[in-house]
PDB file of C-alpha atoms in Angstrom:
ATOM      1  CA  MET A   1     194.404 -91.844  93.068  1.00  0.00           C
ATOM      2  CA  LEU A   2     192.287 -89.093  93.388  1.00  0.00           C
ATOM      3  CA  ARG A   3     189.103 -91.580  93.510  1.00  0.00           C
ATOM      4  CA  ARG A   4     190.904 -93.241  96.251  1.00  0.00           C
ATOM      5  CA  LEU A   5     191.322 -90.052  98.331  1.00  0.00           C
ATOM      6  CA  LEU A   6     187.830 -88.985  97.679  1.00  0.00           C
ATOM      7  CA  GLN A   7     186.351 -92.338  99.236  1.00  0.00           C
ATOM      8  CA  LEU A   8     188.695 -92.148 102.026  1.00  0.00           C
ATOM      9  CA  TYR A   9     187.902 -88.724 103.437  1.00  0.00           C
ATOM     10  CA  ILE A  10     184.289 -89.214 102.717  1.00  0.00           C
ATOM     11  CA  GLY A  11     184.488 -92.956 104.305  1.00  0.00           C
ATOM     12  CA  LEU A  12     185.822 -91.005 107.785  1.00  0.00           C
ATOM     13  CA  VAL A  13     183.894 -87.819 107.620  1.00  0.00           C
ATOM     14  CA  LEU A  14     180.594 -90.370 107.539  1.00  0.00           C
ATOM     15  CA  TYR A  15     181.933 -92.387 110.298  1.00  0.00           C
ATOM     16  CA  GLY A  16     182.297 -89.454 112.622  1.00  0.00           C
ATOM     17  CA  VAL A  17     178.407 -88.675 111.230  1.00  0.00           C
ATOM     18  CA  SER A  18     177.588 -92.115 112.224  1.00  0.00           C
ATOM     19  CA  THR A  19     178.740 -91.145 115.687  1.00  0.00           C
ATOM     20  CA  ALA A  20     176.792 -87.896 116.312  1.00  0.00           C
ATOM     21  CA  MET A  21     173.838 -89.713 114.804  1.00  0.00           C
ATOM     22  CA  PHE A  22     174.055 -92.507 117.731  1.00  0.00           C
ATOM     23  CA  VAL A  23     174.449 -89.993 120.360  1.00  0.00           C
ATOM     24  CA  ARG A  24     171.140 -87.830 118.641  1.00  0.00           C
ATOM     25  CA  ALA A  25     169.456 -91.119 118.696  1.00  0.00           C
ATOM     26  CA  ASP A  26     169.745 -91.761 122.146  1.00  0.00           C
ATOM     27  CA  LEU A  27     169.207 -95.472 122.427  1.00  0.00           C
ATOM     28  CA  GLY A  28     172.904 -95.914 123.211  1.00  0.00           C
ATOM     29  CA  ALA A  29     175.811 -95.467 121.940  1.00  0.00           C
ATOM     30  CA  ASP A  30     177.905 -97.778 119.690  1.00  0.00           C
ATOM     31  CA  PRO A  31     180.425 -99.711 121.835  1.00  0.00           C
ATOM     32  CA  TRP A  32     183.362 -97.929 121.021  1.00  0.00           C
ATOM     33  CA  ASN A  33     181.634 -94.709 122.084  1.00  0.00           C
ATOM     34  CA  VAL A  34     180.064 -96.358 124.791  1.00  0.00           C
ATOM     35  CA  PHE A  35     184.021 -96.443 126.111  1.00  0.00           C
ATOM     36  CA  HIS A  36     184.570 -92.720 124.414  1.00  0.00           C
ATOM     37  CA  LEU A  37     181.944 -91.419 126.635  1.00  0.00           C
ATOM     38  CA  GLY A  38     182.766 -93.072 130.028  1.00  0.00           C
ATOM     39  CA  VAL A  39     186.230 -91.923 129.077  1.00  0.00           C
ATOM     40  CA  ALA A  40     184.971 -88.169 128.713  1.00  0.00           C
ATOM     41  CA  LYS A  41     183.081 -88.474 132.037  1.00  0.00           C
ATOM     42  CA  LEU A  42     185.872 -90.032 134.081  1.00  0.00           C
ATOM     43  CA  LEU A  43     188.440 -87.374 133.097  1.00  0.00           C
ATOM     44  CA  SER A  44     185.859 -84.029 131.977  1.00  0.00           C
ATOM     45  CA  MET A  45     186.998 -84.305 128.640  1.00  0.00           C
ATOM     46  CA  ASP A  46     185.550 -83.478 125.453  1.00  0.00           C
ATOM     47  CA  ILE A  47     184.261 -86.766 123.528  1.00  0.00           C
ATOM     48  CA  GLY A  48     185.926 -85.542 119.971  1.00  0.00           C
ATOM     49  CA  THR A  49     189.291 -85.266 121.830  1.00  0.00           C
ATOM     50  CA  VAL A  50     188.855 -88.365 123.795  1.00  0.00           C
ATOM     51  CA  MET A  51     188.513 -90.189 120.418  1.00  0.00           C
ATOM     52  CA  ILE A  52     191.544 -89.072 119.053  1.00  0.00           C
ATOM     53  CA  ALA A  53     193.539 -89.506 122.026  1.00  0.00           C
ATOM     54  CA  THR A  54     192.258 -93.451 121.986  1.00  0.00           C
ATOM     55  CA  GLY A  55     192.898 -93.828 118.094  1.00  0.00           C
ATOM     56  CA  ALA A  56     196.552 -92.808 119.113  1.00  0.00           C
ATOM     57  CA  LEU A  57     196.698 -95.079 122.117  1.00  0.00           C
ATOM     58  CA  VAL A  58     195.276 -98.033 120.012  1.00  0.00           C
ATOM     59  CA  LEU A  59     198.120 -97.536 117.525  1.00  0.00           C
ATOM     60  CA  LEU A  60     200.561 -99.390 119.899  1.00  0.00           C
ATOM     61  CA  PHE A  61     198.280-102.444 119.920  1.00  0.00           C
ATOM     62  CA  TRP A  62     199.215-102.696 116.174  1.00  0.00           C
ATOM     63  CA  ILE A  63     202.836-103.488 117.430  1.00  0.00           C
ATOM     64  CA  PRO A  64     203.052-106.653 117.761  1.00  0.00           C
ATOM     65  CA  LEU A  65     200.284-107.611 114.961  1.00  0.00           C
ATOM     66  CA  ARG A  66     203.193-106.088 113.048  1.00  0.00           C
ATOM     67  CA  GLN A  67     200.843-103.695 111.134  1.00  0.00           C
ATOM     68  CA  ARG A  68     201.500-100.192 109.689  1.00  0.00           C
ATOM     69  CA  PRO A  69     199.952 -97.346 109.824  1.00  0.00           C
ATOM     70  CA  GLY A  70     199.143 -95.427 106.445  1.00  0.00           C
ATOM     71  CA  LEU A  71     197.779 -91.978 105.579  1.00  0.00           C
ATOM     72  CA  GLY A  72     194.530 -93.722 106.067  1.00  0.00           C
ATOM     73  CA  THR A  73     195.561 -94.321 109.524  1.00  0.00           C
ATOM     74  CA  LEU A  74     196.792 -91.503 110.663  1.00  0.00           C
ATOM     75  CA  SER A  75     193.888 -89.227 109.255  1.00  0.00           C
ATOM     76  CA  ASN A  76     191.233 -91.675 111.056  1.00  0.00           C
ATOM     77  CA  VAL A  77     192.962 -90.504 114.197  1.00  0.00           C
ATOM     78  CA  ILE A  78     192.229 -86.986 113.486  1.00  0.00           C
ATOM     79  CA  VAL A  79     189.136 -86.762 111.260  1.00  0.00           C
ATOM     80  CA  LEU A  80     186.560 -88.837 112.966  1.00  0.00           C
ATOM     81  CA  GLY A  81     186.972 -86.877 116.420  1.00  0.00           C
ATOM     82  CA  LEU A  82     186.610 -83.538 114.576  1.00  0.00           C
ATOM     83  CA  ALA A  83     183.807 -84.723 111.955  1.00  0.00           C
ATOM     84  CA  ALA A  84     181.997 -86.308 115.080  1.00  0.00           C
ATOM     85  CA  ASP A  85     181.604 -82.643 117.393  1.00  0.00           C
ATOM     86  CA  ALA A  86     180.887 -80.856 113.893  1.00  0.00           C
ATOM     87  CA  ALA A  87     177.798 -83.605 112.967  1.00  0.00           C
ATOM     88  CA  LEU A  88     176.566 -83.105 116.444  1.00  0.00           C
ATOM     89  CA  ALA A  89     176.495 -79.215 116.497  1.00  0.00           C
ATOM     90  CA  LEU A  90     174.339 -79.515 113.368  1.00  0.00           C
ATOM     91  CA  MET A  91     171.809 -82.395 114.179  1.00  0.00           C
ATOM     92  CA  PRO A  92     168.896 -81.548 116.619  1.00  0.00           C
ATOM     93  CA  PRO A  93     168.053 -83.656 118.996  1.00  0.00           C
ATOM     94  CA  LEU A  94     165.172 -86.167 118.447  1.00  0.00           C
ATOM     95  CA  GLU A  95     161.582 -86.169 120.152  1.00  0.00           C
ATOM     96  CA  THR A  96     159.947 -89.128 119.030  1.00  0.00           C
ATOM     97  CA  LEU A  97     160.848 -92.897 119.522  1.00  0.00           C
ATOM     98  CA  LEU A  98     159.997 -93.756 115.902  1.00  0.00           C
ATOM     99  CA  ALA A  99     162.721 -91.060 114.638  1.00  0.00           C
ATOM    100  CA  ARG A 100     165.386 -92.253 117.341  1.00  0.00           C
ATOM    101  CA  SER A 101     164.929 -95.517 116.177  1.00  0.00           C
ATOM    102  CA  VAL A 102     165.211 -94.900 112.459  1.00  0.00           C
ATOM    103  CA  MET A 103     168.000 -92.766 113.534  1.00  0.00           C
ATOM    104  CA  LEU A 104     169.660 -95.745 114.872  1.00  0.00           C
ATOM    105  CA  VAL A 105     169.803 -98.103 112.452  1.00  0.00           C
ATOM    106  CA  ALA A 106     170.727 -95.661 109.586  1.00  0.00           C
ATOM    107  CA  ALA A 107     173.629 -95.098 111.843  1.00  0.00           C
ATOM    108  CA  VAL A 108     174.578 -98.721 112.198  1.00  0.00           C
ATOM    109  CA  ILE A 109     174.047 -98.815 108.663  1.00  0.00           C
ATOM    110  CA  VAL A 110     176.425 -95.488 107.629  1.00  0.00           C
ATOM    111  CA  ASN A 111     178.922 -96.914 110.024  1.00  0.00           C
ATOM    112  CA  ALA A 112     179.163 -99.855 108.092  1.00  0.00           C
ATOM    113  CA  LEU A 113     179.175 -98.311 104.946  1.00  0.00           C
ATOM    114  CA  ALA A 114     182.002 -95.433 106.211  1.00  0.00           C
ATOM    115  CA  THR A 115     184.057 -98.528 107.637  1.00  0.00           C
ATOM    116  CA  GLY A 116     184.276-100.049 104.287  1.00  0.00           C
ATOM    117  CA  MET A 117     184.979 -97.009 102.139  1.00  0.00           C
ATOM    118  CA  TYR A 118     188.076 -95.685 103.959  1.00  0.00           C
ATOM    119  CA  ILE A 119     189.350 -98.954 104.607  1.00  0.00           C
ATOM    120  CA  GLY A 120     188.828-100.198 100.699  1.00  0.00           C
ATOM    121  CA  ALA A 121     190.488 -97.143  99.633  1.00  0.00           C
ATOM    122  CA  GLY A 122     193.780 -98.640 100.664  1.00  0.00           C
ATOM    123  CA  PHE A 123     195.200 -96.363 102.963  1.00  0.00           C
ATOM    124  CA  GLY A 124     195.579 -98.116 105.910  1.00  0.00           C
ATOM    125  CA  ALA A 125     192.900 -99.233 108.238  1.00  0.00           C
ATOM    126  CA  GLY A 126     192.039 -96.836 111.188  1.00  0.00           C
ATOM    127  CA  PRO A 127     193.667 -97.981 114.620  1.00  0.00           C
ATOM    128  CA  ARG A 128     190.657 -99.244 115.686  1.00  0.00           C
ATOM    129  CA  ASP A 129     189.885-101.394 112.680  1.00  0.00           C
ATOM    130  CA  GLY A 130     193.471-102.247 112.342  1.00  0.00           C
ATOM    131  CA  LEU A 131     193.259-104.545 115.309  1.00  0.00           C
ATOM    132  CA  MET A 132     190.360-106.350 113.269  1.00  0.00           C
ATOM    133  CA  THR A 133     192.579-106.730 109.941  1.00  0.00           C
ATOM    134  CA  GLY A 134     195.472-107.205 111.792  1.00  0.00           C
ATOM    135  CA  ILE A 135     194.421-110.089 113.872  1.00  0.00           C
ATOM    136  CA  HIS A 136     192.335-111.428 110.779  1.00  0.00           C
ATOM    137  CA  ALA A 137     195.427-111.679 108.537  1.00  0.00           C
ATOM    138  CA  ARG A 138     197.817-113.182 111.277  1.00  0.00           C
ATOM    139  CA  THR A 139     194.923-115.866 112.454  1.00  0.00           C
ATOM    140  CA  GLY A 140     192.534-116.074 109.502  1.00  0.00           C
ATOM    141  CA  TRP A 141     190.002-115.835 111.527  1.00  0.00           C
ATOM    142  CA  SER A 142     186.646-114.605 110.155  1.00  0.00           C
ATOM    143  CA  VAL A 143     186.206-110.813 110.042  1.00  0.00           C
ATOM    144  CA  ARG A 144     182.670-111.136 111.504  1.00  0.00           C
ATOM    145  CA  SER A 145     183.982-112.981 114.609  1.00  0.00           C
ATOM    146  CA  ILE A 146     186.652-110.661 115.601  1.00  0.00           C
ATOM    147  CA  ARG A 147     185.122-107.811 115.237  1.00  0.00           C
ATOM    148  CA  THR A 148     181.983-108.978 117.553  1.00  0.00           C
ATOM    149  CA  ALA A 149     184.834-109.879 119.881  1.00  0.00           C
ATOM    150  CA  ILE A 150     186.322-106.410 119.993  1.00  0.00           C
ATOM    151  CA  GLU A 151     183.048-104.551 119.995  1.00  0.00           C
ATOM    152  CA  ILE A 152     181.785-106.613 122.942  1.00  0.00           C
ATOM    153  CA  SER A 153     185.358-106.479 125.062  1.00  0.00           C
ATOM    154  CA  VAL A 154     185.465-102.563 124.531  1.00  0.00           C
ATOM    155  CA  LEU A 155     181.685-102.749 125.435  1.00  0.00           C
ATOM    156  CA  LEU A 156     182.337-103.802 129.058  1.00  0.00           C
ATOM    157  CA  ALA A 157     185.119-101.491 129.721  1.00  0.00           C
ATOM    158  CA  GLY A 158     182.955 -98.882 128.574  1.00  0.00           C
ATOM    159  CA  CYS A 159     180.514 -99.940 131.402  1.00  0.00           C
ATOM    160  CA  LEU A 160     182.971-100.045 133.912  1.00  0.00           C
ATOM    161  CA  LEU A 161     183.836 -96.144 132.920  1.00  0.00           C
ATOM    162  CA  GLY A 162     179.976 -95.149 133.258  1.00  0.00           C
ATOM    163  CA  GLY A 163     179.745 -94.822 129.545  1.00  0.00           C
ATOM    164  CA  THR A 164     176.310 -94.800 128.169  1.00  0.00           C
ATOM    165  CA  PHE A 165     174.506 -98.550 127.125  1.00  0.00           C
ATOM    166  CA  GLY A 166     171.046 -99.311 125.832  1.00  0.00           C
ATOM    167  CA  ILE A 167     169.659-101.320 122.992  1.00  0.00           C
ATOM    168  CA  GLY A 168     171.183 -99.586 120.017  1.00  0.00           C
ATOM    169  CA  THR A 169     174.918-100.870 121.838  1.00  0.00           C
ATOM    170  CA  VAL A 170     173.358-104.193 121.903  1.00  0.00           C
ATOM    171  CA  PHE A 171     172.203-103.913 118.387  1.00  0.00           C
ATOM    172  CA  TYR A 172     175.710-102.392 116.847  1.00  0.00           C
ATOM    173  CA  ALA A 173     177.793-105.127 118.551  1.00  0.00           C
ATOM    174  CA  LEU A 174     175.446-107.894 117.123  1.00  0.00           C
ATOM    175  CA  SER A 175     175.533-106.273 113.412  1.00  0.00           C
ATOM    176  CA  ILE A 176     178.169-104.759 112.386  1.00  0.00           C
ATOM    177  CA  GLY A 177     179.994-107.509 112.100  1.00  0.00           C
ATOM    178  CA  PRO A 178     178.206-108.881 109.527  1.00  0.00           C
ATOM    179  CA  LEU A 179     177.700-105.621 107.785  1.00  0.00           C
ATOM    180  CA  ILE A 180     181.616-105.194 107.553  1.00  0.00           C
ATOM    181  CA  GLN A 181     182.402-108.503 105.812  1.00  0.00           C
ATOM    182  CA  LEU A 182     178.998-107.348 103.470  1.00  0.00           C
ATOM    183  CA  CYS A 183     180.747-103.779 102.862  1.00  0.00           C
ATOM    184  CA  LEU A 184     184.329-104.456 102.468  1.00  0.00           C
ATOM    185  CA  PRO A 185     183.708-105.897  98.831  1.00  0.00           C
ATOM    186  CA  TRP A 186     182.088-102.863  97.188  1.00  0.00           C
ATOM    187  CA  PHE A 187     184.602-100.404  98.045  1.00  0.00           C
ATOM    188  CA  ARG A 188     187.648-102.631  98.073  1.00  0.00           C
ATOM    189  CA  GLN A 189     190.467-101.000  95.009  1.00  0.00           C
ATOM    190  CA  LYS A 190     191.452-103.214  92.497  1.00  0.00           C
ATOM    191  CA  PRO A 191     194.793-102.372  90.764  1.00  0.00           C
ATOM    192  CA  THR A 192     194.502-101.680  86.941  1.00  0.00           C
ATOM    193  CA  LEU A 193     196.255-103.978  84.767  1.00  0.00           C
ATOM    194  CA  SER A 194     198.062-102.561  81.874  1.00  0.00           C
ATOM    195  CA  VAL A 195     197.938-104.402  78.650  1.00  0.00           C
ATOM    196  CA  ALA A 196     200.415-104.285  76.210  1.00  0.00           C
ATOM    197  CA  PRO A 197     199.551-103.832  72.846  1.00  0.00           C
ATOM    198  CA  GLN A 198     199.701-106.721  70.513  1.00  0.00           C
ATOM    199  CA  THR A 199     202.237-106.570  67.666  1.00  0.00           C
ATOM    200  CA  GLU A 200     201.945-108.800  64.090  1.00  0.00           C
ATOM    201  CA  PRO A 201     204.291-111.638  64.293  1.00  0.00           C
ATOM    202  CA  ALA A 202     207.854-110.609  62.010  1.00  0.00           C
ATOM    203  CA  GLY A 203     207.276-112.316  58.899  1.00  0.00           C
TER     204      GLY A 203
END
């Protein structure tokens, strides 16, 4: 249980850190944060607050998918926004294009690892990723296709709201599905099997 809890919260914090990395790379936010930034700009709100509010609203879409929120789901709603704001306060802006490009690639990798960690911990997917896993469970479609479709849909909505779009956005939308499909098996917790001790047959 302790290992699963550590995996859950490390994954959630890393996800928030990856959000800050996208912002500091300044080459285009990931699709969900294009949406968050668009809403924040429209409503003059802090991005962390928008992330928390969006996570809560996305849970409504779980109802027709018959998904049940868990500890990981509720923690996701709160921790992501707080971790992103904290990481942004600690990360200085980057000056060179090379440094920003490296930060972009690292942000995508950290995001995929973080997603695999907190979903694999088995405490329930976050609101956004619950859409992916719920649709996969109900339809049997591949995680890669579902995630890519969700990211593109959110991206279009975010662009209409005035969110920041760039090459990093396209790179994330096209690569995150395959990367999550690769990372999920690494962190999926398997139940421990108990083996009953063997006894000598009675004579």
